[in-house]
Amino acid sequence: MSPAQGPDALAAAIDLAAARAAEVGRRIADSAEDLDSVARRLGGRAGDGGWSGRTGDRARGEAADAAAEARMLSGNCLFVADVLRVEGSRLARAVTGWDAAEAAEPGTGDAVPVQDADRVLAMRLREAADGLAGRVDPATRPCLDLSGSTDDNPHEVARLWHLLGPADRTRLARDHPELGSVAGLSSATRDALNRTRLRRLLDATGAGAWVGGRIPDEVARDLTALAAYLEQDPRRHLLDLHRDGRAVVASADPDSAERVVTLVPGTGSSLADLGRTGERAGAVCEAADPAGACVAVSWQGYDAPDGVVSAGSSAGPAWAHAGDLRTYAAGLDAVEGLDGDDAPHAAVGYSYGSVVLGAAAADPEGLAADLMIHVGSPGAGVESLDRQWVDEGGVSRPAVDDDVVAVASRWDPVPWWSITGVSGERPGTNEFGGRSVDVTEPGAGPEAVRTAHSRYFDPGTVSLMEIGRLVSGIE
């Protein structure tokens, strides 16, 4: 590849190729699961559509072989997407640097970085070609303990996963289907793995094959709702999935986004109403970046309290999964940072979600977010900014006032719950620290007490405009 190629055109071509490879990989993974479903049905009882004898064995074997082949193709496509996003971006930056130097003073551009980046990209793509040609058999690859090799550090996971070839990735994915919930893998890979797990969990609920006895009705409801929500828009990515009815869904691939907004919903939220959380997160993205380069993430990674009484009586649900939010954010930062372009990340905690957000940042390891926005907060789980930490590229530091913002209406009664001390102090007060933004609607009076808490993300409101302004202002 010659440095003479236009840098803008090169970068655009690499981005497009990576996106297409990721999309093809995700779709083929779905096809592989379809084939596996066929094989399972063929293996059922004759009266239920199963086949017996040699014909049945041959049909089941061919379906299973086709599924294995599809998974190999899917893994290679996802590998290519990952390589193009990371190594391709490095090549595009090198070409851009060479072009800028040549434009300033012809003959001064250094082509060595371009050649080096091009060589690495070609070498990694050759790995995919070897896998597709069958020159590397995943079954012959040595066993790798991803967790033991990285100590579950998302930054180490991201680095190691990127170094692995498609054969190693295929074996790990085959032997460890739970990899879809491992922070540090690319979002496209996690989506493909988690969709397969979701379909198998749904099959298990339908067949009554649930470990531990009776299938909880609410779990079956939530998983079914999640599947329907994903089906509505193929761009959505399933970043995390737990069999107890918790999940994390992005509106698109966050790894290549120019901006990411993660919304932690509040009381009463679940996968059954993921559409509402997604709409609110999407509204923030739209307000911050009308051009559409922002990815909205609905983080239903905790068991939210069912009602106001349970939410107001304990911060336990927030602390129970605060570590999960911290791990998710660190993984997002680790993967996205591999290409050398750090996209801003805003974490938004709404209502009881604010308690989760504050609890996640209370660990000295810090939360990987460029801005923490508490909307209608009843408290941040802790008493002051002194107990909030930020993770910057794997390095923790104490949070400062500009890292934490409280957004509230004067007519919202929820923030006043902080006087009980159950959920900690709310951000933006003199006692806590941080910034405060008043988003009381013009002309609002006492009647707004009934609606103020539920309108923060409504189109055309002062609150949504201000939240969007805060997110767009992150450098």
Short mmCIF file of C-alpha atoms in Angstrom, two decimals:
data_model
loop_
_atom_site.label_atom_id
_atom_site.label_comp_id
_atom_site.label_asym_id
_atom_site.label_seq_id
_atom_site.Cartn_x
_atom_site.Cartn_y
_atom_site.Cartn_z
CA MET A 1 0.00 0.00 0.00
CA SER A 2 1.44 3.31 -1.06
CA PRO A 3 1.53 6.45 1.11
CA ALA A 4 0.34 8.25 -2.01
CA GLN A 5 -3.17 6.98 -1.40
CA GLY A 6 -5.34 9.75 0.05
CA PRO A 7 -5.37 9.44 3.84
CA ASP A 8 -9.04 10.37 4.19
CA ALA A 9 -10.10 7.88 1.55
CA LEU A 10 -7.92 5.20 3.13
CA ALA A 11 -9.34 5.75 6.60
CA ALA A 12 -12.90 5.68 5.25
CA ALA A 13 -12.23 2.48 3.30
CA ILE A 14 -10.73 0.76 6.36
CA ASP A 15 -13.64 1.82 8.58
CA LEU A 16 -16.16 0.56 6.02
CA ALA A 17 -14.35 -2.77 5.59
CA ALA A 18 -14.15 -3.29 9.35
CA ALA A 19 -17.85 -2.53 9.80
CA ARG A 20 -18.85 -4.89 7.00
CA ALA A 21 -16.63 -7.70 8.28
CA ALA A 22 -18.11 -7.34 11.77
CA GLU A 23 -21.67 -7.37 10.43
CA VAL A 24 -21.04 -10.45 8.29
CA GLY A 25 -19.40 -12.20 11.23
CA ARG A 26 -22.36 -11.51 13.50
CA ARG A 27 -24.86 -12.70 10.89
CA ILE A 28 -22.96 -15.90 10.15
CA ALA A 29 -22.83 -16.63 13.88
CA ASP A 30 -26.65 -16.47 13.87
CA SER A 31 -26.71 -18.89 10.92
CA ALA A 32 -24.45 -21.27 12.82
CA GLU A 33 -26.89 -21.33 15.71
CA ASP A 34 -29.75 -21.95 13.25
CA LEU A 35 -27.88 -24.99 11.96
CA ASP A 36 -27.23 -26.21 15.48
CA SER A 37 -30.95 -25.88 16.23
CA VAL A 38 -31.69 -27.98 13.16
CA ALA A 39 -29.23 -30.63 14.32
CA ARG A 40 -30.83 -30.71 17.77
CA ARG A 41 -34.31 -31.08 16.32
CA LEU A 42 -33.17 -33.85 14.02
CA GLY A 43 -31.90 -35.63 17.07
CA GLY A 44 -35.29 -35.58 18.79
CA ARG A 45 -37.87 -38.35 18.90
CA ALA A 46 -39.34 -39.47 15.60
CA GLY A 47 -42.80 -38.26 16.56
CA ASP A 48 -41.39 -34.79 17.27
CA GLY A 49 -39.64 -34.43 13.94
CA GLY A 50 -36.47 -36.34 14.79
CA TRP A 51 -34.92 -38.92 12.51
CA SER A 52 -33.64 -42.31 13.51
CA GLY A 53 -31.25 -44.72 11.84
CA ARG A 54 -28.51 -43.95 9.36
CA THR A 55 -30.47 -41.25 7.59
CA GLY A 56 -30.96 -39.36 10.84
CA ASP A 57 -27.33 -39.76 11.85
CA ARG A 58 -26.17 -38.48 8.47
CA ALA A 59 -28.54 -35.50 8.55
CA ARG A 60 -27.53 -34.56 12.07
CA GLY A 61 -23.85 -34.90 11.21
CA GLU A 62 -24.14 -32.72 8.13
CA ALA A 63 -26.04 -30.03 10.01
CA ALA A 64 -23.48 -30.09 12.83
CA ASP A 65 -20.59 -29.91 10.34
CA ALA A 66 -22.21 -26.97 8.58
CA ALA A 67 -22.65 -25.21 11.92
CA ALA A 68 -18.98 -25.74 12.78
CA GLU A 69 -17.95 -24.40 9.36
CA ALA A 70 -20.18 -21.36 9.81
CA ARG A 71 -18.65 -20.63 13.22
CA MET A 72 -15.18 -20.83 11.70
CA LEU A 73 -16.19 -18.32 9.01
CA SER A 74 -17.84 -16.08 11.60
CA GLY A 75 -14.73 -16.13 13.80
CA ASN A 76 -12.50 -15.19 10.89
CA CYS A 77 -14.77 -12.32 9.87
CA LEU A 78 -14.81 -10.97 13.42
CA PHE A 79 -11.04 -11.36 13.59
CA VAL A 80 -10.65 -9.36 10.36
CA ALA A 81 -12.95 -6.66 11.70
CA ASP A 82 -10.89 -6.39 14.89
CA VAL A 83 -7.60 -6.25 13.00
CA LEU A 84 -8.86 -3.62 10.57
CA ARG A 85 -10.19 -1.47 13.39
CA VAL A 86 -6.91 -1.54 15.31
CA GLU A 87 -4.06 -2.15 12.86
CA GLY A 88 -5.91 -0.49 10.00
CA SER A 89 -6.40 2.65 12.07
CA ARG A 90 -2.68 2.73 12.85
CA LEU A 91 -1.93 2.51 9.15
CA ALA A 92 -4.37 5.31 8.36
CA ARG A 93 -2.78 7.53 11.03
CA ALA A 94 0.70 6.81 9.67
CA VAL A 95 -0.42 7.74 6.15
CA THR A 96 -2.06 10.90 7.48
CA GLY A 97 1.20 11.89 9.24
CA TRP A 98 3.22 11.24 6.10
CA ASP A 99 0.77 13.24 3.98
CA ALA A 100 0.80 16.21 6.38
CA ALA A 101 4.61 16.32 6.39
CA GLU A 102 4.74 16.14 2.59
CA ALA A 103 2.18 18.92 2.25
CA ALA A 104 4.18 21.16 4.57
CA GLU A 105 7.54 20.42 2.93
CA PRO A 106 7.83 17.93 0.06
CA GLY A 107 10.38 15.21 0.66
CA THR A 108 10.22 15.36 4.47
CA GLY A 109 7.56 12.69 4.99
CA ASP A 110 8.79 9.59 6.80
CA ALA A 111 7.48 6.47 5.04
CA VAL A 112 8.94 4.03 7.59
CA PRO A 113 5.96 4.17 10.01
CA VAL A 114 3.65 3.62 7.03
CA GLN A 115 5.63 0.61 5.88
CA ASP A 116 5.76 -0.85 9.39
CA ALA A 117 2.02 -0.42 9.94
CA ASP A 118 1.29 -1.88 6.52
CA ARG A 119 3.51 -4.89 7.25
CA VAL A 120 1.77 -5.62 10.58
CA LEU A 121 -1.67 -5.30 9.01
CA ALA A 122 -0.72 -7.66 6.18
CA MET A 123 0.70 -10.18 8.65
CA ARG A 124 -2.48 -10.19 10.77
CA LEU A 125 -4.72 -10.53 7.73
CA ARG A 126 -2.60 -13.47 6.58
CA GLU A 127 -3.59 -15.21 9.83
CA ALA A 128 -7.22 -15.00 8.75
CA ALA A 129 -6.34 -16.33 5.29
CA ASP A 130 -4.53 -19.30 6.86
CA GLY A 131 -7.57 -20.05 8.99
CA LEU A 132 -9.95 -19.88 6.06
CA ALA A 133 -7.67 -22.13 4.02
CA GLY A 134 -7.66 -24.72 6.78
CA ARG A 135 -3.94 -24.46 7.41
CA VAL A 136 -4.54 -24.02 11.17
CA ASP A 137 -6.77 -26.44 13.08
CA PRO A 138 -8.26 -24.96 16.28
CA ALA A 139 -8.27 -28.43 17.82
CA THR A 140 -4.48 -28.55 17.66
CA ARG A 141 -3.97 -25.22 19.39
CA PRO A 142 -2.69 -25.32 22.99
CA CYS A 143 -5.19 -24.61 25.75
CA LEU A 144 -5.18 -21.01 26.94
CA ASP A 145 -6.52 -19.82 30.28
CA LEU A 146 -7.67 -16.31 29.33
CA SER A 147 -8.69 -15.48 32.88
CA GLY A 148 -5.49 -16.83 34.45
CA SER A 149 -3.29 -15.15 31.87
CA THR A 150 -4.82 -11.73 32.45
CA ASP A 151 -6.02 -11.87 36.07
CA ASP A 152 -9.38 -10.71 34.62
CA ASN A 153 -7.95 -7.23 34.01
CA PRO A 154 -9.97 -5.83 31.06
CA HIS A 155 -6.94 -4.00 29.65
CA GLU A 156 -4.86 -7.17 29.74
CA VAL A 157 -7.74 -9.19 28.25
CA ALA A 158 -8.06 -6.68 25.40
CA ARG A 159 -4.34 -6.80 24.63
CA LEU A 160 -4.14 -10.59 24.76
CA TRP A 161 -7.32 -11.15 22.74
CA HIS A 162 -6.08 -8.81 20.02
CA LEU A 163 -2.81 -10.74 19.77
CA LEU A 164 -4.58 -14.08 19.36
CA GLY A 165 -5.14 -15.52 15.91
CA PRO A 166 -8.53 -16.72 14.66
CA ALA A 167 -7.78 -20.38 15.52
CA ASP A 168 -7.05 -19.58 19.17
CA ARG A 169 -10.15 -17.40 19.38
CA THR A 170 -12.30 -20.13 17.83
CA ARG A 171 -11.15 -22.71 20.37
CA LEU A 172 -11.69 -20.37 23.30
CA ALA A 173 -15.16 -19.43 22.08
CA ARG A 174 -16.06 -23.08 21.55
CA ASP A 175 -14.85 -24.20 24.99
CA HIS A 176 -16.02 -21.13 26.91
CA PRO A 177 -19.38 -19.78 25.68
CA GLU A 178 -19.43 -17.43 28.67
CA LEU A 179 -16.73 -15.37 26.95
CA GLY A 180 -19.47 -13.06 25.71
CA SER A 181 -19.56 -11.53 29.19
CA VAL A 182 -15.80 -11.05 29.47
CA ALA A 183 -14.81 -7.38 29.44
CA GLY A 184 -11.95 -6.77 27.02
CA LEU A 185 -13.22 -8.66 23.99
CA SER A 186 -14.41 -6.70 20.97
CA SER A 187 -18.09 -5.74 21.06
CA ALA A 188 -18.86 -7.53 17.79
CA THR A 189 -17.39 -10.76 19.17
CA ARG A 190 -19.28 -10.43 22.44
CA ASP A 191 -22.51 -9.77 20.56
CA ALA A 192 -22.10 -12.92 18.44
CA LEU A 193 -21.34 -15.08 21.48
CA ASN A 194 -24.10 -13.61 23.62
CA ARG A 195 -26.76 -13.97 20.95
CA THR A 196 -25.91 -17.66 20.72
CA ARG A 197 -26.18 -17.98 24.51
CA LEU A 198 -29.48 -16.08 24.51
CA ARG A 199 -31.02 -18.43 21.97
CA ARG A 200 -29.87 -21.45 23.94
CA LEU A 201 -31.27 -20.02 27.16
CA LEU A 202 -34.58 -19.42 25.43
CA ASP A 203 -34.55 -22.98 24.12
CA ALA A 204 -33.89 -24.18 27.67
CA THR A 205 -36.79 -22.14 29.06
CA GLY A 206 -39.09 -23.47 26.34
CA ALA A 207 -38.09 -27.06 27.04
CA GLY A 208 -38.14 -26.67 30.82
CA ALA A 209 -34.46 -27.62 30.95
CA TRP A 210 -33.44 -25.12 33.58
CA VAL A 211 -30.81 -25.96 36.16
CA GLY A 212 -32.24 -25.85 39.64
CA GLY A 213 -35.85 -26.74 38.86
CA ARG A 214 -38.72 -24.49 37.80
CA ILE A 215 -38.03 -21.68 35.35
CA PRO A 216 -38.70 -18.30 36.98
CA ASP A 217 -41.52 -16.63 35.08
CA GLU A 218 -39.86 -13.21 35.25
CA VAL A 219 -36.61 -14.58 33.78
CA ALA A 220 -38.41 -16.17 30.85
CA ARG A 221 -40.31 -12.91 30.33
CA ASP A 222 -37.16 -10.80 30.43
CA LEU A 223 -35.15 -13.04 28.08
CA THR A 224 -38.03 -13.14 25.59
CA ALA A 225 -38.33 -9.35 25.74
CA LEU A 226 -34.58 -9.01 25.21
CA ALA A 227 -34.67 -11.23 22.12
CA ALA A 228 -37.55 -9.20 20.68
CA TYR A 229 -35.73 -5.94 21.37
CA LEU A 230 -32.59 -7.14 19.57
CA GLU A 231 -34.68 -8.35 16.65
CA GLN A 232 -36.13 -4.86 16.12
CA ASP A 233 -32.78 -3.39 15.04
CA PRO A 234 -29.89 -5.53 13.72
CA ARG A 235 -27.40 -2.78 14.61
CA ARG A 236 -27.88 -3.43 18.32
CA HIS A 237 -25.08 -5.23 20.17
CA LEU A 238 -25.61 -7.54 23.14
CA LEU A 239 -22.54 -6.74 25.25
CA ASP A 240 -23.38 -8.75 28.35
CA LEU A 241 -25.90 -11.43 29.29
CA HIS A 242 -26.73 -13.18 32.55
CA ARG A 243 -29.17 -16.02 32.91
CA ASP A 244 -30.86 -14.27 35.85
CA GLY A 245 -32.29 -11.58 33.56
CA ARG A 246 -29.57 -8.94 33.40
CA ALA A 247 -28.01 -7.64 30.18
CA VAL A 248 -26.24 -4.73 28.52
CA VAL A 249 -27.29 -3.59 25.03
CA ALA A 250 -25.68 -0.97 22.79
CA SER A 251 -27.48 0.81 19.92
CA ALA A 252 -24.52 -0.03 17.63
CA ASP A 253 -20.86 -1.07 17.91
CA PRO A 254 -19.33 1.16 20.63
CA ASP A 255 -15.76 0.19 19.71
CA SER A 256 -15.77 2.42 16.63
CA ALA A 257 -18.04 5.17 17.95
CA GLU A 258 -16.96 8.79 18.23
CA ARG A 259 -18.87 9.11 21.51
CA VAL A 260 -20.52 6.66 23.94
CA VAL A 261 -23.31 7.29 26.44
CA THR A 262 -24.12 4.63 29.03
CA LEU A 263 -27.43 4.99 30.85
CA VAL A 264 -27.99 3.19 34.15
CA PRO A 265 -31.79 3.15 34.64
CA GLY A 266 -33.62 3.43 37.92
CA THR A 267 -36.37 1.88 40.03
CA GLY A 268 -38.59 -0.64 38.29
CA SER A 269 -36.33 -1.06 35.26
CA SER A 270 -35.76 -4.49 33.74
CA LEU A 271 -35.21 -6.16 30.38
CA ALA A 272 -38.97 -6.16 29.92
CA ASP A 273 -38.92 -2.37 29.46
CA LEU A 274 -35.51 -2.14 27.79
CA GLY A 275 -37.14 -0.16 24.99
CA ARG A 276 -37.80 2.74 27.33
CA THR A 277 -34.22 2.75 28.62
CA GLY A 278 -32.93 2.54 25.05
CA GLU A 279 -35.08 5.49 23.99
CA ARG A 280 -33.79 7.60 26.86
CA ALA A 281 -30.15 6.72 26.19
CA GLY A 282 -30.69 7.36 22.49
CA ALA A 283 -32.29 10.73 23.23
CA VAL A 284 -29.15 11.78 25.13
CA CYS A 285 -26.98 10.70 22.18
CA GLU A 286 -29.19 12.58 19.74
CA ALA A 287 -29.07 15.74 21.89
CA ALA A 288 -25.28 15.48 22.20
CA ASP A 289 -24.51 14.52 18.61
CA PRO A 290 -27.29 15.01 16.02
CA ALA A 291 -24.92 13.69 13.34
CA GLY A 292 -25.43 10.18 14.72
CA ALA A 293 -21.84 9.25 15.63
CA CYS A 294 -22.81 8.55 19.25
CA VAL A 295 -23.61 5.04 20.52
CA ALA A 296 -26.12 4.67 23.36
CA VAL A 297 -25.74 1.81 25.85
CA SER A 298 -28.58 0.58 28.07
CA TRP A 299 -26.90 -0.88 31.16
CA GLN A 300 -29.43 -3.20 32.80
CA GLY A 301 -26.63 -4.96 34.60
CA TYR A 302 -28.22 -4.88 38.06
CA ASP A 303 -31.43 -6.01 39.71
CA ALA A 304 -33.24 -2.71 40.11
CA PRO A 305 -35.64 -2.31 43.06
CA ASP A 306 -39.24 -3.01 42.07
CA GLY A 307 -40.75 0.08 43.64
CA VAL A 308 -40.21 3.29 45.55
CA VAL A 309 -40.48 1.62 48.97
CA SER A 310 -37.74 -0.94 48.31
CA ALA A 311 -35.57 1.66 46.54
CA GLY A 312 -35.86 4.07 49.43
CA SER A 313 -35.05 1.53 52.09
CA SER A 314 -31.72 0.11 50.87
CA ALA A 315 -28.71 0.86 48.70
CA GLY A 316 -27.93 -2.88 48.63
CA PRO A 317 -28.99 -3.52 45.00
CA ALA A 318 -26.71 -0.70 43.85
CA TRP A 319 -23.65 -1.97 45.71
CA ALA A 320 -24.32 -5.59 44.69
CA HIS A 321 -23.49 -4.91 41.03
CA ALA A 322 -21.37 -1.75 41.23
CA GLY A 323 -18.34 -3.86 40.33
CA ASP A 324 -20.09 -5.06 37.18
CA LEU A 325 -20.58 -1.48 35.99
CA ARG A 326 -16.94 -0.72 36.74
CA THR A 327 -15.77 -3.81 34.83
CA TYR A 328 -18.01 -3.00 31.86
CA ALA A 329 -16.66 0.55 31.62
CA ALA A 330 -13.05 -0.62 31.91
CA GLY A 331 -13.60 -3.17 29.12
CA LEU A 332 -15.20 -0.57 26.88
CA ASP A 333 -12.24 1.76 27.46
CA ALA A 334 -9.66 -0.99 26.92
CA VAL A 335 -11.07 -2.22 23.61
CA GLU A 336 -11.89 1.20 22.23
CA GLY A 337 -8.42 2.50 23.14
CA LEU A 338 -6.58 -0.19 21.16
CA ASP A 339 -6.93 1.81 17.95
CA GLY A 340 -5.30 4.85 19.57
CA ASP A 341 -8.41 7.03 19.32
CA ASP A 342 -10.00 7.58 22.71
CA ALA A 343 -13.72 8.30 22.30
CA PRO A 344 -15.39 10.22 25.17
CA HIS A 345 -17.59 8.13 27.46
CA ALA A 346 -20.38 9.65 29.57
CA ALA A 347 -21.96 7.50 32.29
CA VAL A 348 -25.47 8.66 33.19
CA GLY A 349 -27.16 7.38 36.35
CA TYR A 350 -30.89 8.08 36.42
CA SER A 351 -32.82 8.02 39.70
CA TYR A 352 -31.72 4.87 41.60
CA GLY A 353 -29.21 4.33 38.78
CA SER A 354 -27.37 7.30 40.28
CA VAL A 355 -26.75 5.22 43.40
CA VAL A 356 -25.27 2.46 41.22
CA LEU A 357 -23.08 4.99 39.42
CA GLY A 358 -21.73 6.47 42.64
CA ALA A 359 -21.14 3.05 44.15
CA ALA A 360 -19.16 1.98 41.07
CA ALA A 361 -16.92 5.03 41.34
CA ALA A 362 -16.39 4.48 45.06
CA ASP A 363 -13.83 1.75 44.47
CA PRO A 364 -10.25 3.09 44.39
CA GLU A 365 -9.78 1.32 41.03
CA GLY A 366 -12.06 4.01 39.62
CA LEU A 367 -14.76 4.15 36.96
CA ALA A 368 -13.67 4.52 33.33
CA ALA A 369 -15.88 7.47 32.40
CA ASP A 370 -14.94 10.94 31.22
CA LEU A 371 -18.03 12.37 32.89
CA MET A 372 -20.48 11.02 35.47
CA ILE A 373 -23.94 12.60 35.23
CA HIS A 374 -26.43 12.00 38.04
CA VAL A 375 -30.01 12.72 36.93
CA GLY A 376 -32.74 13.09 39.54
CA SER A 377 -30.42 11.52 42.11
CA PRO A 378 -31.63 10.33 45.53
CA GLY A 379 -27.96 9.99 46.50
CA ALA A 380 -24.73 8.63 45.07
CA GLY A 381 -24.25 5.86 47.61
CA VAL A 382 -21.46 7.76 49.39
CA GLU A 383 -21.24 11.01 51.33
CA SER A 384 -18.79 13.08 49.32
CA LEU A 385 -16.66 13.48 46.21
CA ASP A 386 -13.71 12.35 48.31
CA ARG A 387 -14.96 8.79 47.82
CA GLN A 388 -15.18 8.95 44.03
CA TRP A 389 -12.44 7.70 41.70
CA VAL A 390 -11.85 7.87 37.96
CA ASP A 391 -10.08 5.23 35.86
CA GLU A 392 -8.06 6.80 33.04
CA GLY A 393 -6.69 4.11 30.75
CA GLY A 394 -6.16 1.70 33.61
CA VAL A 395 -4.69 4.31 35.99
CA SER A 396 -6.85 5.49 38.87
CA ARG A 397 -7.07 9.04 40.22
CA PRO A 398 -9.38 10.87 42.68
CA ALA A 399 -12.41 12.49 41.05
CA VAL A 400 -12.62 16.30 40.94
CA ASP A 401 -15.62 18.62 40.72
CA ASP A 402 -15.65 18.65 36.91
CA ASP A 403 -15.92 14.84 36.76
CA VAL A 404 -19.32 14.71 38.47
CA VAL A 405 -22.48 16.65 37.53
CA ALA A 406 -25.92 16.60 39.14
CA VAL A 407 -28.92 17.38 36.94
CA ALA A 408 -32.22 17.99 38.75
CA SER A 409 -35.44 19.96 38.68
CA ARG A 410 -36.43 21.95 41.75
CA TRP A 411 -39.85 20.25 41.58
CA ASP A 412 -38.47 16.70 41.56
CA PRO A 413 -39.13 15.17 45.01
CA VAL A 414 -36.71 12.23 44.56
CA PRO A 415 -33.46 14.17 45.24
CA TRP A 416 -34.84 15.20 48.63
CA TRP A 417 -34.70 11.56 49.70
CA SER A 418 -30.99 12.04 50.25
CA ILE A 419 -31.80 13.69 53.61
CA THR A 420 -32.56 10.20 54.95
CA GLY A 421 -28.97 9.12 54.31
CA VAL A 422 -30.08 5.71 52.98
CA SER A 423 -28.64 6.33 49.50
CA GLY A 424 -25.83 8.65 50.50
CA GLU A 425 -25.56 12.34 49.69
CA ARG A 426 -26.62 13.61 46.28
CA PRO A 427 -23.97 15.15 44.02
CA GLY A 428 -23.96 18.87 43.41
CA THR A 429 -24.59 19.84 47.01
CA ASN A 430 -22.09 21.67 49.19
CA GLU A 431 -21.77 18.54 51.32
CA PHE A 432 -20.94 16.26 48.38
CA GLY A 433 -19.20 18.45 45.80
CA GLY A 434 -19.31 18.32 42.04
CA ARG A 435 -21.28 20.56 39.70
CA SER A 436 -25.02 21.19 39.78
CA VAL A 437 -27.30 22.04 36.86
CA ASP A 438 -30.84 23.25 37.53
CA VAL A 439 -33.16 22.05 34.76
CA THR A 440 -36.46 23.30 36.12
CA GLU A 441 -38.80 23.94 33.18
CA PRO A 442 -39.77 27.61 32.65
CA GLY A 443 -43.13 28.34 34.23
CA ALA A 444 -43.22 25.07 36.17
CA GLY A 445 -45.11 25.20 39.46
CA PRO A 446 -46.19 22.88 42.28
CA GLU A 447 -48.18 20.71 39.84
CA ALA A 448 -44.84 19.63 38.31
CA VAL A 449 -44.11 17.55 41.43
CA ARG A 450 -46.09 14.70 39.84
CA THR A 451 -44.18 14.67 36.54
CA ALA A 452 -40.76 16.29 36.98
CA HIS A 453 -38.91 13.07 37.82
CA SER A 454 -40.10 11.19 34.73
CA ARG A 455 -39.53 13.95 32.14
CA TYR A 456 -35.75 14.42 32.19
CA PHE A 457 -35.25 12.65 28.84
CA ASP A 458 -38.35 13.91 27.04
CA PRO A 459 -37.73 15.65 23.68
CA GLY A 460 -37.76 19.43 23.86
CA THR A 461 -37.17 19.67 27.61
CA VAL A 462 -34.57 21.90 29.20
CA SER A 463 -33.16 18.85 30.99
CA LEU A 464 -32.48 16.85 27.81
CA MET A 465 -30.90 19.90 26.17
CA GLU A 466 -28.62 20.43 29.18
CA ILE A 467 -27.66 16.75 29.44
CA GLY A 468 -26.84 16.75 25.72
CA ARG A 469 -24.74 19.86 26.17
CA LEU A 470 -22.79 18.26 28.99
CA VAL A 471 -22.10 15.12 26.94
CA SER A 472 -21.11 17.05 23.80
CA GLY A 473 -18.69 19.14 25.85
CA ILE A 474 -16.53 16.18 26.84
CA GLU A 475 -13.12 16.38 25.17
#
